[in-house]
Amino acid sequence: MMNLPVLLCILLVISTVQAFQYMELVKYVDSHQEQYVETLRDWVAVESDSSNILKRPELHRMMEMVAQKLRRMGGTVELVDIGEQELPDGQKLLLPKVVTAQFGANQSKNTVCIYGHVDVQPAKLEDGWATDPYNLTDISGNLYGRGASDNKAPVLAWIHAVEAYQNLNMELPVNVKFVIEGMEETGSNGLDAMILAQRDTFFSDVEYIIISDCGWLSRRPALTYGTRGNCYFFAEVEGPKQDLHSGVYGGTVIEPMTDLIGILDTLISPSGKILVPGIREAVAPLTDEEWKLYQDIQFDMDSYKNKIGISQLMYSNKVDLLAHMWRYPTVSIHGIEGAFSDPGTKTVIPAKVTAKFSIRQVPNMDPALVKRQVTDYLYSVFAKRKSPNKLKVTMVIGAKPWLAETEHPLYKAGKAAVKRVFDMDPDLIREGGTIPIARTFQDVTGKSIIMMPIGGFDDGLHSQNEKISRYNYVEGTKLFIAYLYEVSFIKKTTV
């Protein structure tokens, strides 16, 4: 006769299998993928460009579409007013409302909050798109359109995941909340204040926050556990009271552009070494554990070179390249305002020029300290030039980096979900870019965060011909379904 503990274990396994009817959910997703594509087509058709104030009505319409979709699913939905945006000319413009939604309020279950955005970068056919950027176009299994991967398809995949449970009359394994905004591409105006205001209400019962606003590194699925921050600077050099003719005045004045180029050249060496004192010293050294983690990541350097169209990279081996992409700071010079940049020739000496450059932040770096280090350094370099021109250095963005612990139960659940859906282990990767909202969520709410991307490594975010593959969109929906189940097993803690 079977003993009682063994019998109980068997019954527990049977009940768990019955509780999570994964294959039934998979069949549902597969049979509804055309509907998913059509919904994405409707969303991509909305020109929700947050940088163009003339498109603001479209952005408001986009937020209403999101709210309506979630309302039709029976969610408790709010459109949260986050105030106005002040334009450079002093005018004020209403910010798009933030959509919040809740599905389930079972206090015995874990509660997850999914963050996403539905605004997009600018796009025009004449920019070099092969197809109309606002008409989702399916070519060989790739769905081309602005915002397809960043971030409309991932937001929809999460919605479809919840919908699949609902339409099969299956209870959600966890309570699910959504926070979906419309200003991410221009700095998430108003969102920080909204999170702070709702810390003790909407976010009070949230255990975990999930962000799917990033992508895989290769064809292997990935979980993202870190992002770099960003300190963005303006360096302005002002000289004569107006632009001058180089034939008449060249050789008689110390030109602002010459000064500016001179000080910019002192920021970084040809080999990529940051020359500002104190920056490199603040960075934590690469550990043996990190080295091994990077060594195991699937990454083809030749494909990477071909993708961006260059013949040589800064580093010749995978570990060095990934480390400098993710966990070391970098200096990038983005442009010079006031310089002549139109086609043709113009013999002008600009009276005032402003360089725009940034330093990506990594853990152990403090933006306030970096601001002082960069400012003091450039003023000292400029002083040595003994120029009569005036230098003004300002930091306009000071976003902190974000880093998670890969041994956290959230990541163990993520690995289990990836294994179930893709039958492989995920790469654990960091993101070279900046997603400031992750650090805001962490600092304001104190909740644990995971980044779970479904976008492909070649989706062309912010670029021409942005796309998401049908495979990533559909399988990503299954991944989110599986992840909600896996998170339900994380032991609920009480404070």
CSV table of C-alpha atoms in Angstrom, one decimal:
chain,number,residue,atom,x,y,z
A,1,MET,CA,0.0,0.0,0.0
A,2,MET,CA,1.3,3.5,-1.0
A,3,ASN,CA,2.3,5.6,2.1
A,4,LEU,CA,0.5,8.9,2.7
A,5,PRO,CA,3.4,11.3,2.0
A,6,VAL,CA,4.0,9.8,-1.5
A,7,LEU,CA,0.3,9.9,-2.2
A,8,LEU,CA,0.1,13.5,-1.3
A,9,CYS,CA,3.1,14.4,-3.5
A,10,ILE,CA,1.5,12.6,-6.5
A,11,LEU,CA,-1.8,14.4,-5.9
A,12,LEU,CA,0.0,17.7,-5.6
A,13,VAL,CA,1.8,17.1,-9.0
A,14,ILE,CA,-1.5,16.0,-10.6
A,15,SER,CA,-3.3,19.1,-9.3
A,16,THR,CA,-0.5,21.4,-10.5
A,17,VAL,CA,-0.6,19.9,-14.0
A,18,GLN,CA,-4.3,20.3,-14.1
A,19,ALA,CA,-4.1,23.9,-12.8
A,20,PHE,CA,-1.7,24.9,-15.6
A,21,GLN,CA,-3.1,23.7,-18.8
A,22,TYR,CA,-0.2,25.1,-20.8
A,23,MET,CA,-0.8,23.2,-24.1
A,24,GLU,CA,-4.4,24.4,-24.1
A,25,LEU,CA,-3.2,28.0,-23.7
A,26,VAL,CA,-0.6,27.5,-26.5
A,27,LYS,CA,-3.3,26.2,-28.9
A,28,TYR,CA,-5.4,29.2,-28.1
A,29,VAL,CA,-2.5,31.6,-28.9
A,30,ASP,CA,-1.7,29.8,-32.1
A,31,SER,CA,-5.3,29.9,-33.3
A,32,HIS,CA,-5.6,33.6,-32.5
A,33,GLN,CA,-2.3,34.9,-34.0
A,34,GLU,CA,-4.0,36.5,-37.0
A,35,GLN,CA,-6.2,38.4,-34.6
A,36,TYR,CA,-3.1,39.5,-32.7
A,37,VAL,CA,-1.5,40.7,-35.9
A,38,GLU,CA,-4.6,42.7,-36.8
A,39,THR,CA,-4.7,44.3,-33.4
A,40,LEU,CA,-1.0,45.3,-33.8
A,41,ARG,CA,-1.9,46.7,-37.2
A,42,ASP,CA,-4.5,48.9,-35.7
A,43,TRP,CA,-2.1,50.1,-33.0
A,44,VAL,CA,0.8,50.8,-35.4
A,45,ALA,CA,-1.6,52.8,-37.7
A,46,VAL,CA,-1.8,55.4,-34.9
A,47,GLU,CA,1.0,57.9,-35.3
A,48,SER,CA,1.7,58.2,-31.6
A,49,ASP,CA,4.9,60.2,-32.0
A,50,SER,CA,5.5,61.8,-28.6
A,51,SER,CA,8.2,64.2,-29.9
A,52,ASN,CA,5.8,65.9,-32.4
A,53,ILE,CA,3.3,68.2,-30.7
A,54,LEU,CA,1.2,68.2,-33.8
A,55,LYS,CA,0.7,64.5,-33.3
A,56,ARG,CA,-0.6,65.0,-29.7
A,57,PRO,CA,-4.2,64.2,-30.7
A,58,GLU,CA,-3.0,60.9,-32.1
A,59,LEU,CA,-1.3,60.2,-28.8
A,60,HIS,CA,-4.4,60.9,-26.8
A,61,ARG,CA,-6.3,58.6,-29.2
A,62,MET,CA,-3.7,55.8,-28.6
A,63,MET,CA,-4.2,56.0,-24.9
A,64,GLU,CA,-7.9,55.7,-25.3
A,65,MET,CA,-7.5,52.7,-27.5
A,66,VAL,CA,-5.4,51.0,-24.8
A,67,ALA,CA,-7.9,51.8,-22.1
A,68,GLN,CA,-10.8,50.5,-24.2
A,69,LYS,CA,-9.0,47.3,-24.9
A,70,LEU,CA,-8.4,46.7,-21.2
A,71,ARG,CA,-12.0,47.7,-20.3
A,72,ARG,CA,-13.4,45.2,-22.8
A,73,MET,CA,-11.5,42.5,-20.9
A,74,GLY,CA,-13.2,43.5,-17.7
A,75,GLY,CA,-10.2,45.2,-16.1
A,76,THR,CA,-10.5,48.0,-13.5
A,77,VAL,CA,-9.1,50.8,-15.7
A,78,GLU,CA,-8.2,54.4,-15.1
A,79,LEU,CA,-6.9,57.1,-17.3
A,80,VAL,CA,-4.6,59.0,-14.9
A,81,ASP,CA,-4.2,62.8,-15.6
A,82,ILE,CA,-0.5,63.6,-15.2
A,83,GLY,CA,-0.7,67.3,-16.1
A,84,GLU,CA,0.7,69.5,-18.7
A,85,GLN,CA,3.9,69.8,-20.7
A,86,GLU,CA,5.5,73.3,-21.0
A,87,LEU,CA,6.9,73.9,-24.5
A,88,PRO,CA,10.0,76.0,-25.2
A,89,ASP,CA,7.9,79.0,-26.3
A,90,GLY,CA,6.0,78.9,-22.9
A,91,GLN,CA,2.8,77.3,-24.2
A,92,LYS,CA,1.4,74.4,-22.3
A,93,LEU,CA,0.1,71.2,-23.8
A,94,LEU,CA,-1.8,68.4,-22.1
A,95,LEU,CA,0.3,65.3,-21.5
A,96,PRO,CA,-1.3,62.0,-22.6
A,97,LYS,CA,-3.0,60.2,-19.7
A,98,VAL,CA,-1.3,57.2,-18.2
A,99,VAL,CA,-3.5,54.0,-18.4
A,100,THR,CA,-3.6,51.9,-15.3
A,101,ALA,CA,-5.5,48.6,-15.1
A,102,GLN,CA,-6.0,45.8,-12.6
A,103,PHE,CA,-7.1,42.1,-13.2
A,104,GLY,CA,-7.7,40.2,-10.0
A,105,ALA,CA,-7.5,41.2,-6.3
A,106,ASN,CA,-6.9,37.9,-4.5
A,107,GLN,CA,-4.8,38.8,-1.5
A,108,SER,CA,-3.4,35.3,-1.3
A,109,LYS,CA,-1.8,35.6,-4.7
A,110,ASN,CA,1.3,37.5,-5.8
A,111,THR,CA,0.6,40.8,-7.7
A,112,VAL,CA,2.7,41.8,-10.7
A,113,CYS,CA,2.7,45.1,-12.4
A,114,ILE,CA,3.6,45.3,-16.1
A,115,TYR,CA,5.0,48.5,-17.5
A,116,GLY,CA,5.0,49.5,-21.1
A,117,HIS,CA,4.6,52.4,-23.5
A,118,VAL,CA,2.7,53.1,-26.7
A,119,ASP,CA,4.4,56.2,-28.0
A,120,VAL,CA,6.9,55.9,-30.8
A,121,GLN,CA,9.9,57.6,-32.4
A,122,PRO,CA,9.4,59.8,-35.5
A,123,ALA,CA,9.2,58.0,-38.8
A,124,LYS,CA,8.6,59.0,-42.4
A,125,LEU,CA,8.7,57.0,-45.6
A,126,GLU,CA,11.2,59.4,-47.1
A,127,ASP,CA,13.6,58.7,-44.2
A,128,GLY,CA,14.5,55.5,-46.0
A,129,TRP,CA,11.7,53.1,-45.0
A,130,ALA,CA,11.0,50.4,-47.5
A,131,THR,CA,7.3,50.4,-46.5
A,132,ASP,CA,4.8,52.8,-45.0
A,133,PRO,CA,6.0,53.0,-41.3
A,134,TYR,CA,2.4,53.4,-40.1
A,135,ASN,CA,0.9,50.5,-42.1
A,136,LEU,CA,2.0,47.2,-40.6
A,137,THR,CA,3.5,45.1,-43.4
A,138,ASP,CA,4.2,41.4,-43.2
A,139,ILE,CA,7.2,40.4,-45.2
A,140,SER,CA,8.5,36.9,-44.8
A,141,GLY,CA,7.2,36.6,-41.3
A,142,ASN,CA,8.5,40.0,-40.2
A,143,LEU,CA,6.0,42.7,-39.2
A,144,TYR,CA,7.3,46.1,-40.2
A,145,GLY,CA,6.0,49.3,-38.7
A,146,ARG,CA,7.0,52.1,-36.4
A,147,GLY,CA,6.5,51.0,-32.8
A,148,ALA,CA,6.0,47.3,-33.7
A,149,SER,CA,8.8,46.2,-31.5
A,150,ASP,CA,9.3,49.3,-29.4
A,151,ASN,CA,6.9,48.9,-27.6
A,152,LYS,CA,3.4,48.1,-29.0
A,153,ALA,CA,3.8,44.4,-29.7
A,154,PRO,CA,5.3,43.6,-26.3
A,155,VAL,CA,2.4,45.6,-24.6
A,156,LEU,CA,-0.1,43.7,-26.7
A,157,ALA,CA,1.6,40.3,-25.9
A,158,TRP,CA,1.1,40.9,-22.2
A,159,ILE,CA,-2.6,41.9,-22.8
A,160,HIS,CA,-3.1,38.8,-25.0
A,161,ALA,CA,-1.5,36.6,-22.3
A,162,VAL,CA,-4.1,37.8,-19.7
A,163,GLU,CA,-6.8,37.5,-22.3
A,164,ALA,CA,-5.9,33.9,-23.1
A,165,TYR,CA,-6.5,32.9,-19.5
A,166,GLN,CA,-9.7,34.7,-19.4
A,167,ASN,CA,-11.2,33.4,-22.6
A,168,LEU,CA,-10.4,29.8,-21.6
A,169,ASN,CA,-12.1,30.4,-18.2
A,170,MET,CA,-8.8,29.8,-16.4
A,171,GLU,CA,-8.1,31.7,-13.3
A,172,LEU,CA,-5.1,34.0,-13.5
A,173,PRO,CA,-2.2,32.6,-11.5
A,174,VAL,CA,-1.4,36.0,-10.1
A,175,ASN,CA,-3.1,39.4,-9.9
A,176,VAL,CA,-2.0,41.5,-12.8
A,177,LYS,CA,-1.7,45.3,-13.0
A,178,PHE,CA,-0.7,47.5,-16.0
A,179,VAL,CA,0.9,50.9,-16.2
A,180,ILE,CA,1.1,52.0,-19.8
A,181,GLU,CA,2.3,55.5,-20.7
A,182,GLY,CA,2.6,57.7,-23.8
A,183,MET,CA,5.7,59.8,-23.3
A,184,GLU,CA,8.6,57.3,-22.9
A,185,GLU,CA,10.4,58.3,-26.0
A,186,THR,CA,10.7,61.9,-24.8
A,187,GLY,CA,11.6,61.2,-21.2
A,188,SER,CA,8.4,59.9,-19.5
A,189,ASN,CA,7.2,63.4,-18.6
A,190,GLY,CA,5.0,63.3,-15.6
A,191,LEU,CA,5.4,59.6,-14.9
A,192,ASP,CA,7.8,59.9,-11.9
A,193,ALA,CA,5.4,62.1,-10.1
A,194,MET,CA,2.5,59.8,-10.8
A,195,ILE,CA,4.4,56.8,-9.5
A,196,LEU,CA,5.3,58.7,-6.3
A,197,ALA,CA,1.7,59.9,-5.9
A,198,GLN,CA,0.3,56.3,-6.2
A,199,ARG,CA,3.1,54.6,-4.3
A,200,ASP,CA,0.8,53.9,-1.3
A,201,THR,CA,-2.3,53.2,-3.4
A,202,PHE,CA,-2.0,51.5,-6.8
A,203,PHE,CA,1.5,50.2,-6.1
A,204,SER,CA,0.9,49.2,-2.4
A,205,ASP,CA,0.1,45.6,-3.1
A,206,VAL,CA,2.5,45.1,-6.0
A,207,GLU,CA,5.3,42.6,-5.3
A,208,TYR,CA,7.0,42.6,-8.7
A,209,ILE,CA,7.4,44.9,-11.7
A,210,ILE,CA,8.0,43.6,-15.2
A,211,ILE,CA,9.4,45.7,-18.0
A,212,SER,CA,9.4,44.4,-21.6
A,213,ASP,CA,10.9,47.4,-23.3
A,214,CYS,CA,14.2,45.9,-24.6
A,215,GLY,CA,15.4,43.1,-26.9
A,216,TRP,CA,17.4,39.9,-27.2
A,217,LEU,CA,21.1,39.9,-28.0
A,218,SER,CA,20.9,37.1,-30.5
A,219,ARG,CA,18.4,34.4,-31.6
A,220,ARG,CA,18.5,33.0,-28.1
A,221,PRO,CA,15.9,34.4,-25.7
A,222,ALA,CA,17.3,36.7,-23.0
A,223,LEU,CA,16.5,38.1,-19.5
A,224,THR,CA,17.9,41.6,-18.9
A,225,TYR,CA,19.2,42.4,-15.4
A,226,GLY,CA,20.9,45.7,-15.9
A,227,THR,CA,20.9,49.0,-17.8
A,228,ARG,CA,23.3,51.9,-18.0
A,229,GLY,CA,22.3,55.4,-16.9
A,230,ASN,CA,23.1,58.6,-18.8
A,231,CYS,CA,24.6,62.0,-18.1
A,232,TYR,CA,23.9,64.3,-21.0
A,233,PHE,CA,25.9,67.5,-21.3
A,234,PHE,CA,25.8,70.7,-23.3
A,235,ALA,CA,29.1,72.5,-23.7
A,236,GLU,CA,28.6,76.0,-25.2
A,237,VAL,CA,31.5,78.3,-26.4
A,238,GLU,CA,30.5,81.8,-27.2
A,239,GLY,CA,32.7,84.4,-28.9
A,240,PRO,CA,31.9,87.3,-31.2
A,241,LYS,CA,28.5,89.0,-31.0
A,242,GLN,CA,27.5,87.6,-34.4
A,243,ASP,CA,28.7,85.1,-37.1
A,244,LEU,CA,31.7,86.3,-39.1
A,245,HIS,CA,33.0,85.9,-42.6
A,246,SER,CA,36.1,83.7,-42.5
A,247,GLY,CA,37.7,85.6,-45.4
A,248,VAL,CA,37.4,89.0,-43.6
A,249,TYR,CA,37.9,87.9,-40.0
A,250,GLY,CA,39.7,84.6,-40.3
A,251,GLY,CA,43.1,84.9,-38.6
A,252,THR,CA,42.1,87.8,-36.4
A,253,VAL,CA,39.8,86.1,-33.9
A,254,ILE,CA,40.0,83.0,-31.7
A,255,GLU,CA,37.2,81.0,-33.1
A,256,PRO,CA,34.6,79.3,-30.8
A,257,MET,CA,34.5,76.2,-33.0
A,258,THR,CA,38.3,75.7,-32.6
A,259,ASP,CA,38.0,76.0,-28.8
A,260,LEU,CA,35.1,73.6,-28.7
A,261,ILE,CA,36.7,70.9,-30.9
A,262,GLY,CA,39.8,71.3,-28.7
A,263,ILE,CA,38.1,70.6,-25.4
A,264,LEU,CA,36.0,67.8,-26.9
A,265,ASP,CA,39.2,66.0,-28.0
A,266,THR,CA,40.2,65.8,-24.3
A,267,LEU,CA,37.2,63.8,-23.3
A,268,ILE,CA,38.2,60.4,-24.8
A,269,SER,CA,41.3,58.8,-26.3
A,270,PRO,CA,41.3,57.2,-29.8
A,271,SER,CA,41.2,53.8,-28.1
A,272,GLY,CA,38.0,54.7,-26.1
A,273,LYS,CA,39.6,55.5,-22.8
A,274,ILE,CA,37.7,58.2,-20.9
A,275,LEU,CA,40.1,61.0,-19.9
A,276,VAL,CA,38.0,62.8,-17.4
A,277,PRO,CA,39.7,62.2,-14.0
A,278,GLY,CA,37.7,60.1,-11.5
A,279,ILE,CA,35.3,58.5,-14.0
A,280,ARG,CA,37.1,55.2,-14.6
A,281,GLU,CA,38.2,54.9,-11.0
A,282,ALA,CA,34.6,54.8,-9.8
A,283,VAL,CA,33.7,51.7,-11.8
A,284,ALA,CA,33.6,48.3,-10.1
A,285,PRO,CA,36.2,45.8,-11.6
A,286,LEU,CA,34.9,42.9,-13.7
A,287,THR,CA,34.5,39.9,-11.5
A,288,ASP,CA,35.3,36.3,-12.4
A,289,GLU,CA,31.6,35.5,-12.2
A,290,GLU,CA,30.8,38.2,-14.7
A,291,TRP,CA,33.6,37.1,-17.0
A,292,LYS,CA,32.1,33.6,-17.1
A,293,LEU,CA,28.6,34.9,-17.6
A,294,TYR,CA,29.7,36.9,-20.6
A,295,GLN,CA,31.8,34.1,-21.9
A,296,ASP,CA,28.7,31.8,-22.1
A,297,ILE,CA,26.5,34.4,-23.8
A,298,GLN,CA,25.6,33.7,-27.5
A,299,PHE,CA,27.0,36.5,-29.5
A,300,ASP,CA,28.6,36.6,-32.9
A,301,MET,CA,31.0,39.5,-33.4
A,302,ASP,CA,31.1,39.1,-37.2
A,303,SER,CA,27.3,39.3,-37.5
A,304,TYR,CA,27.4,42.3,-35.2
A,305,LYS,CA,29.9,44.1,-37.4
A,306,ASN,CA,27.9,43.2,-40.5
A,307,LYS,CA,24.7,44.4,-39.0
A,308,ILE,CA,26.1,47.9,-38.3
A,309,GLY,CA,28.2,48.0,-41.4
A,310,ILE,CA,31.7,48.5,-40.1
A,311,SER,CA,35.0,46.6,-40.6
A,312,GLN,CA,36.5,46.9,-37.1
A,313,LEU,CA,35.2,47.0,-33.6
A,314,MET,CA,36.8,48.8,-30.6
A,315,TYR,CA,37.6,45.4,-29.0
A,316,SER,CA,38.6,42.1,-30.6
A,317,ASN,CA,37.0,39.6,-28.2
A,318,LYS,CA,33.4,39.0,-27.1
A,319,VAL,CA,33.9,39.5,-23.3
A,320,ASP,CA,35.7,42.8,-23.7
A,321,LEU,CA,33.1,44.0,-26.2
A,322,LEU,CA,30.1,43.0,-24.1
A,323,ALA,CA,31.6,44.5,-21.0
A,324,HIS,CA,32.2,47.8,-22.6
A,325,MET,CA,28.7,47.7,-24.1
A,326,TRP,CA,27.0,47.1,-20.8
A,327,ARG,CA,29.0,47.6,-17.6
A,328,TYR,CA,31.7,50.2,-18.4
A,329,PRO,CA,31.0,53.9,-19.0
A,330,THR,CA,31.4,55.4,-22.4
A,331,VAL,CA,31.6,58.9,-23.9
A,332,SER,CA,29.7,59.7,-27.1
A,333,ILE,CA,29.7,63.0,-28.9
A,334,HIS,CA,26.3,63.5,-30.6
A,335,GLY,CA,26.5,66.8,-32.4
A,336,ILE,CA,27.3,70.5,-32.5
A,337,GLU,CA,24.5,73.0,-32.6
A,338,GLY,CA,25.3,76.4,-34.3
A,339,ALA,CA,27.7,74.8,-36.8
A,340,PHE,CA,27.0,75.0,-40.5
A,341,SER,CA,25.6,71.6,-41.5
A,342,ASP,CA,23.5,72.2,-44.6
A,343,PRO,CA,24.6,70.9,-48.1
A,344,GLY,CA,27.0,73.1,-50.0
A,345,THR,CA,29.6,75.6,-48.7
A,346,LYS,CA,29.4,78.5,-46.4
A,347,THR,CA,32.5,80.4,-45.2
A,348,VAL,CA,31.2,81.3,-41.8
A,349,ILE,CA,32.8,81.5,-38.4
A,350,PRO,CA,30.0,80.7,-36.0
A,351,ALA,CA,29.7,83.1,-33.1
A,352,LYS,CA,28.4,80.5,-30.7
A,353,VAL,CA,28.5,76.7,-30.9
A,354,THR,CA,27.2,74.1,-28.5
A,355,ALA,CA,28.4,70.5,-28.3
A,356,LYS,CA,26.1,67.7,-27.1
A,357,PHE,CA,27.7,64.7,-25.5
A,358,SER,CA,26.8,62.0,-23.0
A,359,ILE,CA,28.5,59.7,-20.6
A,360,ARG,CA,26.7,56.4,-20.0
A,361,GLN,CA,26.5,55.6,-16.2
A,362,VAL,CA,27.2,52.2,-14.6
A,363,PRO,CA,26.8,51.0,-11.0
A,364,ASN,CA,29.1,52.8,-8.5
A,365,MET,CA,28.8,56.0,-10.5
A,366,ASP,CA,26.8,59.0,-9.2
A,367,PRO,CA,25.4,61.4,-11.8
A,368,ALA,CA,25.8,64.4,-9.3
A,369,LEU,CA,29.5,63.5,-8.9
A,370,VAL,CA,30.0,63.0,-12.7
A,371,LYS,CA,28.4,66.4,-13.3
A,372,ARG,CA,31.0,68.0,-11.1
A,373,GLN,CA,33.9,65.9,-12.5
A,374,VAL,CA,33.1,66.7,-16.1
A,375,THR,CA,32.3,70.4,-15.5
A,376,ASP,CA,35.5,71.0,-13.4
A,377,TYR,CA,37.6,69.1,-16.0
A,378,LEU,CA,36.4,71.0,-19.0
A,379,TYR,CA,36.7,74.4,-17.3
A,380,SER,CA,40.3,73.6,-16.4
A,381,VAL,CA,41.1,72.4,-19.9
A,382,PHE,CA,39.5,75.5,-21.4
A,383,ALA,CA,41.4,77.8,-19.0
A,384,LYS,CA,44.7,76.4,-20.3
A,385,ARG,CA,43.8,77.6,-23.8
A,386,LYS,CA,43.8,81.2,-22.5
A,387,SER,CA,40.9,82.0,-24.8
A,388,PRO,CA,38.8,85.2,-24.6
A,389,ASN,CA,35.7,83.2,-25.5
A,390,LYS,CA,33.3,82.0,-22.8
A,391,LEU,CA,32.5,78.4,-21.9
A,392,LYS,CA,29.3,77.2,-20.3
A,393,VAL,CA,28.9,73.5,-19.3
A,394,THR,CA,25.5,72.2,-18.2
A,395,MET,CA,24.2,68.7,-17.5
A,396,VAL,CA,20.6,68.3,-18.8
A,397,ILE,CA,20.0,64.6,-18.0
A,398,GLY,CA,21.3,62.7,-15.0
A,399,ALA,CA,19.7,59.2,-15.2
A,400,LYS,CA,21.0,56.5,-12.9
A,401,PRO,CA,21.8,52.9,-13.9
A,402,TRP,CA,19.8,50.0,-12.8
A,403,LEU,CA,21.0,46.5,-11.8
A,404,ALA,CA,19.1,43.4,-10.5
A,405,GLU,CA,20.3,40.3,-8.8
A,406,THR,CA,20.1,37.4,-11.2
A,407,GLU,CA,19.6,34.9,-8.4
A,408,HIS,CA,16.4,36.6,-7.3
A,409,PRO,CA,13.3,34.3,-7.6
A,410,LEU,CA,12.0,36.6,-10.4
A,411,TYR,CA,14.9,35.6,-12.6
A,412,LYS,CA,14.6,31.9,-11.6
A,413,ALA,CA,10.9,32.1,-12.6
A,414,GLY,CA,12.0,33.7,-15.9
A,415,LYS,CA,14.5,31.0,-16.6
A,416,ALA,CA,11.8,28.4,-16.0
A,417,ALA,CA,9.4,30.1,-18.3
A,418,VAL,CA,11.9,30.4,-21.1
A,419,LYS,CA,12.8,26.8,-20.7
A,420,ARG,CA,9.2,25.8,-21.0
A,421,VAL,CA,8.4,27.8,-24.1
A,422,PHE,CA,11.7,27.7,-26.0
A,423,ASP,CA,13.3,24.5,-24.6
A,424,MET,CA,16.5,26.3,-23.9
A,425,ASP,CA,18.1,28.4,-21.2
A,426,PRO,CA,18.1,32.2,-21.6
A,427,ASP,CA,21.1,34.5,-22.0
A,428,LEU,CA,21.4,36.8,-19.0
A,429,ILE,CA,22.3,40.1,-20.5
A,430,ARG,CA,22.6,43.8,-19.6
A,431,GLU,CA,21.4,46.7,-21.7
A,432,GLY,CA,23.8,49.4,-22.9
A,433,GLY,CA,21.0,52.0,-23.2
A,434,THR,CA,19.1,53.7,-20.5
A,435,ILE,CA,15.6,52.9,-19.2
A,436,PRO,CA,15.2,55.5,-16.5
A,437,ILE,CA,11.8,54.2,-15.3
A,438,ALA,CA,13.4,51.0,-14.0
A,439,ARG,CA,15.4,53.0,-11.5
A,440,THR,CA,12.4,55.2,-10.6
A,441,PHE,CA,10.3,52.1,-9.9
A,442,GLN,CA,13.1,50.7,-7.7
A,443,ASP,CA,13.8,53.9,-5.8
A,444,VAL,CA,10.2,55.0,-5.3
A,445,THR,CA,8.3,51.7,-4.7
A,446,GLY,CA,11.1,49.5,-3.4
A,447,LYS,CA,9.7,46.6,-5.5
A,448,SER,CA,11.8,44.0,-7.3
A,449,ILE,CA,12.1,44.4,-11.1
A,450,ILE,CA,12.8,42.1,-14.0
A,451,MET,CA,13.2,43.0,-17.7
A,452,MET,CA,11.8,40.3,-19.9
A,453,PRO,CA,12.3,41.2,-23.6
A,454,ILE,CA,10.6,39.5,-26.6
A,455,GLY,CA,12.0,41.8,-29.3
A,456,GLY,CA,14.6,40.5,-31.7
A,457,PHE,CA,18.2,41.5,-31.9
A,458,ASP,CA,17.7,42.8,-35.4
A,459,ASP,CA,14.4,44.7,-34.9
A,460,GLY,CA,15.9,48.1,-35.7
A,461,LEU,CA,14.4,50.0,-32.8
A,462,HIS,CA,14.4,53.8,-33.5
A,463,SER,CA,15.7,53.1,-37.0
A,464,GLN,CA,14.2,52.7,-40.4
A,465,ASN,CA,12.3,49.5,-41.1
A,466,GLU,CA,11.6,48.7,-37.5
A,467,LYS,CA,9.9,45.3,-37.2
A,468,ILE,CA,9.0,42.5,-34.9
A,469,SER,CA,8.9,38.9,-36.2
A,470,ARG,CA,5.7,37.1,-36.0
A,471,TYR,CA,7.6,34.3,-34.2
A,472,ASN,CA,8.7,36.6,-31.4
A,473,TYR,CA,5.3,38.2,-31.1
A,474,VAL,CA,3.4,34.9,-30.8
A,475,GLU,CA,6.0,33.0,-28.8
A,476,GLY,CA,6.5,36.0,-26.6
A,477,THR,CA,2.8,35.9,-25.8
A,478,LYS,CA,3.3,32.2,-24.7
A,479,LEU,CA,6.4,33.2,-22.7
A,480,PHE,CA,4.3,35.8,-20.8
A,481,ILE,CA,1.6,33.2,-20.1
A,482,ALA,CA,4.2,30.8,-18.7
A,483,TYR,CA,5.8,33.5,-16.7
A,484,LEU,CA,2.7,34.5,-14.9
A,485,TYR,CA,2.4,30.9,-13.9
A,486,GLU,CA,6.0,30.6,-12.7
A,487,VAL,CA,5.7,33.8,-10.6
A,488,SER,CA,2.8,32.4,-8.8
A,489,PHE,CA,5.2,29.9,-7.1
A,490,ILE,CA,7.3,32.7,-5.5
A,491,LYS,CA,6.6,32.6,-1.8
A,492,LYS,CA,4.5,35.6,-0.9
A,493,THR,CA,6.1,37.7,1.7
A,494,THR,CA,4.4,39.9,4.3
A,495,VAL,CA,5.8,43.1,5.6
